[in-house]
Amino acid sequence: MHNHLKFSLPDEYNQQQLIDALADHYAIKKEQTVLMSMAIYDTFDWRLFNKSLVLYTSENKLFLRNLFKNTIIHSAAMTLPPVFIWDFPDSKLKAHLSTVIKMRALLKLTELHSRSTVHRILNLDEKTVARLVSEEFRSARGKNALVLATYLWLQPVKGYTKDCQHLIKRLEETGFSARKKEDIYFKAIEAAGKNPDSYSSKLKIQLDPAMRAEEATKIILRFLLQIMKINEANLEKDLDTEFLHDFRVAVRRTRSALGQIKSVFPQKPTGRFKKDFSFVGQLSNQLRDLDVYLLKAGAFKAMLPPALRDDIDPLFDYLRKNRTKALRKVIRGLNSKRYRQIMQDWEAFLDEPVQDPALARNANVPIISFAQKRIYKQYRRIVKDGSRTLENTEDEKLHALRIACKKLRYLMEFFSSLFPSKKINILIAQLKRLQDNLGDFNDLCVQEEYLLTIAEEPLATGQKHKK
């Protein structure tokens, strides 16, 4: 990758024509052509792309740059392509990416081959006044892969501004066009059949305020069903823990919608599917708990004195074995006849025509009116219950408050497109911080109880931890 000014060649233009034209005014010295391969990486949910970052490997090195900019932000030597952030060598690159990719696995999006040739532009004194770098990119799919893009880079040399301006003028007169907002990244992933908008667990839904409540709710629930399907298809691959996390969040949101968006569907199917998705959620409770413990293994070990850190390893070995069993159990559950029937019936229900309004009193209510009333009612309930909880901070009451906050947040996220984005996003962010604090406390309570329970298991089975 190169800096400075980038141009695209005109259609059917031979680069040699430009070199021959410039030879009338400058001496041209061609340097050796450089061949290079690069592989581009991102997470399944496009976390790097969403931060306008491009991570790629080339010549046993990792490089990080911004989209539309070819200046390298950070680089680091590597032996094998990293999968998780903890696989990266300690470096500024790792520190930069740690808050972006977090616990997600990196996947190779595509691989490219590039061919670069440098022509040094010399004046009468045989001084280099600029460099022209031609780059040709091809996908790595076979010897006859089509050319994805051909660019010409003009690299000015300090002290020769007039020569550079003259060269720019010559390029523009010849039909070359500047390409400030073009990046080979997009052509590369398009050629690989990838699309950055193909997945996001965030609720990207646009509702019309006048829309019927039943219609709007089905739009929300269809979106959540799609998230479940996408992540379910990847769970067995066990690439990272976030496929399960996103699947579970979509299930929780579905259950919350059925409980919080009241009386937009008939009572019978609503009650049936609330029970069904309760069952679906319970399928993976154990696996998610184990994932949380193992993801925090490093933090837990860091809490111990250095001399004792290795002593906790048998515990995490035990948890990893249990996780393997729990994953197999989840896969069996997702392949079960009951689960398949639930999902089939649920999709059919969401595709049914409009129900008789007499069977659901809120079905025909404009969604904006419904959303305002439900959000405000849940907010008032939290304020009331929260005040009581502050007077008596028992674990169970804090847990109940956390659940109530989560329900309110889900309601606000479902209907966020109906309100001014800046205001609603601030409120959601504030509520999420409160919910996270309550969640951390609840996790500690659950973990304490779980660890006390399993502490006796090795003794009960006649096993002993190794020290």
Coordinates of C-alpha atoms in Angstrom, one line a residue:
M1 CA 0.0 0.0 0.0
H2 CA 1.2 3.5 -0.8
N3 CA 0.5 7.1 0.3
H4 CA -0.3 10.3 -1.5
L5 CA -2.3 10.8 -4.6
K6 CA -4.2 7.9 -6.2
F7 CA -5.6 7.8 -9.7
S8 CA -7.6 5.3 -11.7
L9 CA -6.6 4.5 -15.3
P10 CA -9.0 5.5 -18.0
D11 CA -10.9 2.7 -19.8
E12 CA -8.7 0.8 -22.3
Y13 CA -5.7 3.0 -21.4
N14 CA -2.3 1.5 -21.7
Q15 CA 0.0 2.6 -18.8
Q16 CA 3.0 2.6 -21.1
Q17 CA 1.3 5.4 -23.1
L18 CA 1.6 7.7 -20.1
I19 CA 5.3 6.7 -19.5
D20 CA 6.1 7.4 -23.1
A21 CA 4.3 10.8 -22.9
L22 CA 6.2 11.8 -19.8
A23 CA 9.5 10.7 -21.4
D24 CA 9.3 13.9 -23.5
H25 CA 9.8 16.0 -20.4
Y26 CA 11.5 13.7 -17.9
A27 CA 13.8 10.8 -17.7
I28 CA 12.0 7.7 -16.5
K29 CA 13.7 4.9 -14.5
K30 CA 11.8 1.7 -14.0
E31 CA 12.5 -0.2 -10.8
Q32 CA 11.9 -3.9 -10.1
T33 CA 8.3 -5.1 -10.0
V34 CA 7.1 -6.4 -6.6
L35 CA 4.6 -9.2 -6.2
M36 CA 2.7 -9.4 -2.9
S37 CA -0.1 -11.5 -1.4
M38 CA -2.4 -10.3 1.3
A39 CA -5.3 -11.7 3.3
I40 CA -8.1 -9.5 4.8
Y41 CA -9.7 -10.3 8.1
D42 CA -12.7 -9.3 10.1
T43 CA -15.2 -10.7 12.6
F44 CA -18.5 -12.3 11.7
D45 CA -20.3 -9.2 12.7
W46 CA -17.9 -6.8 10.9
R47 CA -16.6 -5.1 14.0
L48 CA -13.5 -3.8 12.2
F49 CA -15.4 -2.5 9.2
N50 CA -17.9 -0.8 11.5
K51 CA -14.9 1.1 12.9
S52 CA -13.6 1.9 9.4
L53 CA -10.6 -0.4 10.0
V54 CA -8.9 -2.9 7.6
L55 CA -6.8 -5.7 9.1
Y56 CA -4.6 -7.7 6.7
T57 CA -1.6 -10.0 6.7
S58 CA 1.3 -9.9 4.2
E59 CA 4.8 -11.2 4.3
N60 CA 4.5 -12.6 7.8
K61 CA 3.3 -9.3 9.2
L62 CA -0.1 -7.9 10.4
F63 CA -1.1 -4.5 9.3
L64 CA -3.9 -2.2 10.4
R65 CA -5.1 0.8 8.4
N66 CA -8.2 3.0 8.0
L67 CA -10.6 2.6 5.1
F68 CA -9.8 5.0 2.3
K69 CA -6.4 5.7 3.8
N70 CA -3.3 3.8 3.1
T71 CA -1.2 5.0 6.0
I72 CA -0.5 2.1 8.3
I73 CA -1.8 2.7 11.9
H74 CA 0.0 -0.2 13.5
S75 CA 1.9 -3.3 12.3
A76 CA 3.3 -6.4 14.1
A77 CA 5.3 -9.5 13.1
M78 CA 3.4 -12.8 13.1
T79 CA 4.1 -16.5 12.6
L80 CA 0.5 -17.7 12.2
P81 CA -2.7 -15.7 11.4
P82 CA -4.3 -14.8 14.8
V83 CA -7.8 -16.0 15.6
F84 CA -8.6 -14.3 18.9
I85 CA -7.2 -11.1 20.4
W86 CA -5.2 -13.2 22.9
D87 CA -3.3 -14.8 20.0
F88 CA -1.8 -11.5 19.0
P89 CA 1.8 -10.6 20.0
D90 CA 2.0 -8.0 22.6
S91 CA 2.1 -4.7 20.7
K92 CA 0.3 -1.4 20.0
L93 CA -1.7 -3.3 17.3
K94 CA -3.1 -5.7 20.0
A95 CA -3.9 -2.8 22.3
H96 CA -5.7 -1.0 19.5
L97 CA -7.8 -4.0 18.5
S98 CA -8.6 -5.4 21.9
T99 CA -11.5 -3.0 22.5
V100 CA -12.8 -3.6 19.0
I101 CA -12.9 -7.3 18.3
K102 CA -13.0 -8.4 22.0
M103 CA -13.9 -12.1 22.3
R104 CA -14.9 -12.6 18.6
A105 CA -12.9 -14.8 16.3
L106 CA -11.2 -13.3 13.2
L107 CA -12.3 -14.8 9.9
K108 CA -10.4 -14.5 6.6
L109 CA -12.7 -12.6 4.2
T110 CA -10.6 -12.9 1.1
E111 CA -7.1 -13.1 -0.3
L112 CA -5.5 -10.8 -2.9
H113 CA -2.5 -10.7 -5.1
S114 CA -0.9 -7.4 -6.1
R115 CA 1.7 -6.4 -8.6
S116 CA 3.5 -3.1 -8.1
T117 CA 5.9 -1.3 -10.4
V118 CA 7.7 1.9 -9.5
H119 CA 8.8 4.5 -12.1
R120 CA 11.1 7.2 -10.8
I121 CA 10.6 10.5 -12.5
L122 CA 14.0 12.3 -12.9
N123 CA 14.7 16.0 -13.9
L124 CA 17.6 17.2 -16.1
D125 CA 19.9 17.0 -13.0
E126 CA 18.8 13.3 -12.7
K127 CA 17.2 14.1 -9.4
T128 CA 14.0 12.1 -8.5
V129 CA 11.1 14.6 -8.4
A130 CA 8.3 12.1 -8.0
R131 CA 7.5 8.4 -8.1
L132 CA 4.7 6.8 -10.1
V133 CA 3.6 3.5 -8.7
S134 CA 1.3 1.3 -10.7
E135 CA -0.7 -1.3 -8.8
E136 CA -2.7 -4.2 -10.1
F137 CA -4.9 -6.3 -7.8
R138 CA -6.3 -9.7 -8.6
S139 CA -8.3 -12.1 -6.4
A140 CA -6.5 -15.2 -5.4
R141 CA -8.9 -17.5 -7.1
G142 CA -6.8 -19.3 -9.6
K143 CA -4.2 -18.3 -12.2
N144 CA -6.7 -16.7 -14.5
A145 CA -8.4 -14.5 -11.8
L146 CA -9.8 -11.3 -13.2
V147 CA -8.2 -8.0 -12.4
L148 CA -10.1 -6.2 -9.6
A149 CA -8.5 -2.8 -10.0
T150 CA -5.6 -1.0 -11.4
Y151 CA -4.4 2.2 -9.7
L152 CA -1.6 4.7 -10.3
W153 CA -0.1 6.4 -7.3
L154 CA 1.8 9.7 -7.5
Q155 CA 4.3 10.0 -4.7
P156 CA 5.7 13.6 -4.5
V157 CA 9.2 14.2 -3.4
K158 CA 9.8 17.1 -1.0
G159 CA 11.2 20.2 -2.7
Y160 CA 9.7 19.5 -6.1
T161 CA 6.2 20.9 -5.8
K162 CA 6.1 22.4 -9.3
D163 CA 7.1 19.2 -10.9
C164 CA 4.4 17.4 -8.9
Q165 CA 1.8 19.9 -10.0
H166 CA 2.9 19.5 -13.6
L167 CA 2.6 15.7 -13.4
I168 CA -0.9 16.0 -11.8
K169 CA -2.0 18.2 -14.7
R170 CA -0.6 15.8 -17.3
L171 CA -2.5 12.9 -15.6
E172 CA -5.8 14.8 -15.6
E173 CA -5.4 15.9 -19.2
T174 CA -4.8 12.2 -20.2
G175 CA -8.0 11.1 -18.5
F176 CA -6.8 9.9 -15.2
S177 CA -9.2 10.6 -12.3
A178 CA -8.4 11.1 -8.6
R179 CA -9.8 8.4 -6.4
K180 CA -10.0 9.7 -2.8
K181 CA -13.1 7.7 -1.8
E182 CA -12.3 4.4 -3.3
D183 CA -10.7 1.4 -1.6
I184 CA -9.6 -1.9 -3.0
Y185 CA -11.2 -3.5 0.1
F186 CA -14.7 -3.1 -1.3
K187 CA -13.9 -4.7 -4.6
A188 CA -12.0 -7.5 -2.9
I189 CA -14.8 -8.5 -0.6
E190 CA -17.4 -8.1 -3.3
A191 CA -15.4 -10.5 -5.5
A192 CA -15.4 -12.9 -2.6
G193 CA -19.2 -12.7 -2.3
K194 CA -19.1 -10.9 1.0
N195 CA -21.3 -7.9 2.1
P196 CA -20.5 -5.8 5.2
D197 CA -24.3 -5.3 5.7
S198 CA -25.0 -9.0 5.8
Y199 CA -25.2 -9.3 9.6
S200 CA -25.7 -7.1 12.6
S201 CA -27.3 -8.2 15.9
K202 CA -28.5 -4.6 16.4
L203 CA -32.1 -3.9 15.8
K204 CA -31.9 -2.0 12.5
I205 CA -35.7 -1.6 12.0
Q206 CA -37.5 1.4 10.6
L207 CA -41.2 1.6 11.7
D208 CA -43.8 4.0 10.5
P209 CA -45.5 5.8 13.5
A210 CA -48.9 5.2 11.9
M211 CA -48.3 1.5 11.4
R212 CA -50.7 -0.9 13.1
A213 CA -49.2 -2.4 16.3
E214 CA -49.7 -6.0 15.1
E215 CA -47.9 -5.3 11.8
A216 CA -45.0 -3.4 13.5
T217 CA -44.6 -6.2 16.1
K218 CA -44.3 -8.8 13.4
I219 CA -41.6 -6.8 11.7
I220 CA -39.6 -6.8 14.9
L221 CA -40.1 -10.5 15.6
R222 CA -39.2 -11.5 12.0
F223 CA -35.9 -9.6 12.4
L224 CA -35.2 -11.4 15.6
L225 CA -36.1 -14.8 14.0
Q226 CA -33.5 -14.1 11.3
I227 CA -30.9 -13.4 13.9
M228 CA -31.7 -16.7 15.5
K229 CA -31.4 -18.6 12.3
I230 CA -28.1 -17.1 11.3
N231 CA -26.5 -17.8 14.6
E232 CA -28.0 -21.3 15.0
A233 CA -26.4 -22.3 11.7
N234 CA -23.0 -21.4 13.2
L235 CA -23.3 -22.7 16.7
E236 CA -22.1 -26.2 15.9
K237 CA -18.9 -24.8 14.3
D238 CA -18.0 -23.3 17.7
L239 CA -15.9 -20.5 16.1
D240 CA -16.5 -18.2 19.1
T241 CA -18.9 -17.7 22.0
E242 CA -20.7 -14.8 20.4
F243 CA -22.8 -16.9 18.1
L244 CA -24.5 -18.4 21.2
H245 CA -24.7 -15.0 22.8
D246 CA -26.4 -13.3 19.9
F247 CA -28.8 -16.3 19.5
R248 CA -29.7 -16.1 23.2
V249 CA -30.2 -12.3 23.1
A250 CA -32.6 -12.7 20.1
V251 CA -34.5 -15.4 22.0
R252 CA -34.7 -13.1 25.1
R253 CA -35.9 -10.2 23.0
T254 CA -38.5 -12.4 21.5
R255 CA -39.8 -13.5 24.9
S256 CA -39.7 -9.9 26.1
A257 CA -41.7 -8.7 23.0
L258 CA -44.3 -11.4 23.6
G259 CA -44.6 -10.3 27.3
Q260 CA -44.2 -6.5 26.9
I261 CA -46.0 -5.8 23.6
K262 CA -49.3 -6.8 25.1
S263 CA -52.6 -7.7 23.4
V264 CA -51.4 -7.2 19.8
F265 CA -51.8 -11.0 19.1
P266 CA -54.6 -13.3 20.3
Q267 CA -54.0 -14.7 23.8
K268 CA -53.8 -18.4 22.9
P269 CA -50.8 -18.2 20.5
T270 CA -49.1 -15.6 22.6
G271 CA -49.2 -17.9 25.7
R272 CA -48.1 -20.9 23.7
F273 CA -45.0 -19.2 22.2
K274 CA -44.0 -17.6 25.5
K275 CA -43.7 -21.1 26.9
D276 CA -41.9 -22.3 23.7
F277 CA -39.3 -19.6 23.8
S278 CA -38.8 -20.1 27.5
F279 CA -37.8 -23.7 26.6
V280 CA -35.5 -22.6 23.8
G281 CA -33.8 -20.1 26.1
Q282 CA -33.2 -22.8 28.8
L283 CA -31.5 -25.1 26.3
S284 CA -28.2 -23.1 26.4
N285 CA -28.2 -21.7 30.0
Q286 CA -25.4 -24.0 31.2
L287 CA -23.3 -23.4 28.1
R288 CA -23.5 -19.7 28.4
D289 CA -22.6 -19.7 32.1
L290 CA -19.5 -21.8 31.3
D291 CA -18.5 -19.4 28.4
V292 CA -18.7 -16.5 30.8
Y293 CA -16.4 -18.2 33.3
L294 CA -13.8 -19.2 30.7
L295 CA -13.8 -15.8 29.0
K296 CA -12.9 -14.3 32.3
A297 CA -10.2 -16.9 33.2
G298 CA -7.4 -14.5 32.7
A299 CA -9.0 -11.8 34.9
F300 CA -9.7 -14.4 37.6
K301 CA -6.1 -15.6 37.6
A302 CA -4.8 -12.0 37.7
M303 CA -6.6 -11.5 41.0
L304 CA -4.5 -14.2 42.6
P305 CA -0.9 -13.7 43.9
P306 CA 1.5 -14.8 41.2
A307 CA 2.6 -17.9 43.2
L308 CA -1.0 -19.2 43.3
R309 CA -2.1 -18.6 39.7
D310 CA -1.2 -22.0 38.4
D311 CA -3.2 -23.6 41.2
I312 CA -6.4 -22.5 39.7
D313 CA -5.7 -24.2 36.3
P314 CA -7.4 -27.5 37.3
L315 CA -10.7 -25.6 37.8
F316 CA -10.6 -24.2 34.3
D317 CA -9.7 -27.5 32.8
Y318 CA -12.7 -28.9 34.6
L319 CA -14.9 -26.1 33.2
R320 CA -13.6 -26.7 29.7
K321 CA -14.5 -30.4 29.9
N322 CA -18.0 -29.5 31.1
R323 CA -18.3 -26.9 28.3
T324 CA -17.6 -29.6 25.7
K325 CA -20.5 -31.7 27.1
A326 CA -22.8 -28.6 27.4
L327 CA -22.1 -27.7 23.7
R328 CA -23.1 -31.2 22.6
K329 CA -26.2 -31.0 24.7
V330 CA -27.2 -27.7 23.0
I331 CA -26.6 -29.1 19.5
R332 CA -28.8 -32.0 20.3
G333 CA -31.5 -29.7 21.6
L334 CA -31.4 -27.5 18.4
N335 CA -31.7 -30.7 16.3
S336 CA -34.6 -32.0 18.4
K337 CA -38.0 -32.5 16.9
R338 CA -39.5 -30.2 19.5
Y339 CA -37.2 -27.3 18.7
R340 CA -37.7 -27.7 14.9
Q341 CA -41.5 -27.7 15.4
I342 CA -41.4 -24.6 17.5
M343 CA -39.4 -22.7 15.0
Q344 CA -41.5 -23.9 12.1
D345 CA -44.7 -23.0 13.8
W346 CA -43.3 -19.6 14.9
E347 CA -42.3 -18.7 11.4
A348 CA -45.7 -19.7 10.1
F349 CA -47.5 -17.6 12.7
L350 CA -45.4 -14.5 11.8
D351 CA -46.4 -15.0 8.1
E352 CA -50.1 -15.4 8.8
P353 CA -52.5 -12.7 7.4
V354 CA -54.0 -10.1 9.7
Q355 CA -55.8 -11.6 12.7
D356 CA -59.4 -10.6 13.6
P357 CA -59.0 -7.3 15.6
A358 CA -61.6 -8.5 18.1
L359 CA -59.1 -11.2 19.3
A360 CA -56.5 -8.6 20.3
R361 CA -57.5 -5.2 21.6
N362 CA -54.2 -3.5 20.7
A363 CA -53.8 -4.9 17.2
N364 CA -55.1 -1.9 15.4
V365 CA -53.6 0.8 17.7
P366 CA -51.0 3.1 16.0
I367 CA -47.6 1.8 17.0
I368 CA -46.4 5.3 18.2
S369 CA -49.2 5.6 20.7
F370 CA -48.7 2.0 21.9
A371 CA -45.0 2.5 22.2
Q372 CA -45.3 5.7 24.2
K373 CA -47.7 4.2 26.7
R374 CA -45.8 0.9 27.2
I375 CA -42.4 2.6 27.6
Y376 CA -43.8 5.1 30.1
K377 CA -45.6 2.5 32.1
Q378 CA -42.5 0.3 32.4
Y379 CA -40.4 3.3 33.4
R380 CA -42.8 4.3 36.2
R381 CA -42.8 0.7 37.5
I382 CA -38.9 0.7 37.6
V383 CA -38.8 4.1 39.5
K384 CA -41.3 2.8 42.0
D385 CA -39.7 -0.6 42.5
G386 CA -36.2 0.8 42.4
S387 CA -36.9 3.2 45.2
R388 CA -38.0 0.2 47.4
T389 CA -34.9 -1.8 46.4
L390 CA -32.6 1.0 47.5
E391 CA -34.1 0.6 51.0
N392 CA -33.4 -3.1 51.1
T393 CA -30.7 -4.3 48.7
E394 CA -31.3 -8.0 48.8
D395 CA -29.8 -10.1 46.0
E396 CA -33.2 -11.2 44.7
K397 CA -34.6 -7.7 44.6
L398 CA -31.6 -6.4 42.7
H399 CA -32.0 -9.2 40.3
A400 CA -35.6 -8.4 39.7
L401 CA -34.7 -4.7 39.2
R402 CA -32.1 -5.8 36.6
I403 CA -34.7 -7.8 34.7
A404 CA -37.2 -4.9 34.7
C405 CA -34.4 -2.6 33.4
K406 CA -33.7 -5.0 30.6
K407 CA -37.4 -5.2 29.6
L408 CA -37.5 -1.4 29.4
R409 CA -34.3 -1.3 27.4
Y410 CA -35.7 -3.8 24.9
L411 CA -38.9 -1.8 24.5
M412 CA -36.9 1.3 23.8
E413 CA -34.7 -0.6 21.3
F414 CA -37.8 -2.1 19.6
F415 CA -39.3 1.3 19.0
S416 CA -36.2 3.5 18.8
S417 CA -36.9 4.4 15.1
L418 CA -40.2 6.2 16.3
F419 CA -38.3 8.7 18.4
P420 CA -35.5 11.3 17.8
S421 CA -32.4 9.2 17.4
K422 CA -30.1 11.3 19.5
K423 CA -32.4 11.5 22.5
I424 CA -33.5 7.9 22.5
N425 CA -29.9 6.6 22.0
I426 CA -28.7 8.6 25.0
L427 CA -31.5 7.1 27.2
I428 CA -30.8 3.6 26.0
A429 CA -27.0 4.0 26.7
Q430 CA -27.7 5.3 30.3
L431 CA -30.1 2.4 30.9
K432 CA -27.6 -0.1 29.6
R433 CA -24.9 1.2 32.0
L434 CA -27.3 0.7 34.9
Q435 CA -28.3 -2.7 33.7
D436 CA -24.6 -3.7 33.2
N437 CA -23.8 -2.7 36.8
L438 CA -26.7 -4.7 38.1
G439 CA -25.8 -7.6 35.8
D440 CA -22.2 -7.7 37.1
F441 CA -23.5 -8.0 40.6
N442 CA -25.9 -10.8 39.6
D443 CA -23.1 -12.7 37.8
L444 CA -21.0 -12.6 40.9
C445 CA -23.8 -14.0 43.0
V446 CA -24.5 -16.8 40.4
Q447 CA -20.8 -17.6 40.0
E448 CA -20.3 -17.8 43.8
E449 CA -23.2 -20.3 44.1
Y450 CA -22.0 -22.4 41.2
L451 CA -18.4 -22.6 42.3
L452 CA -19.5 -23.6 45.8
T453 CA -21.6 -26.4 44.2
I454 CA -18.9 -27.8 42.0
A455 CA -16.2 -27.6 44.7
E456 CA -17.5 -30.9 46.1
E457 CA -17.9 -32.7 42.8
P458 CA -14.3 -34.0 42.4
L459 CA -14.5 -35.3 45.9
A460 CA -17.8 -37.0 45.3
T461 CA -16.5 -38.8 42.3
G462 CA -13.2 -39.8 43.9
Q463 CA -11.1 -37.4 41.8
K464 CA -8.5 -35.1 43.1
H465 CA -7.3 -31.9 41.6
K466 CA -3.7 -31.9 40.6
K467 CA -1.4 -29.4 42.2

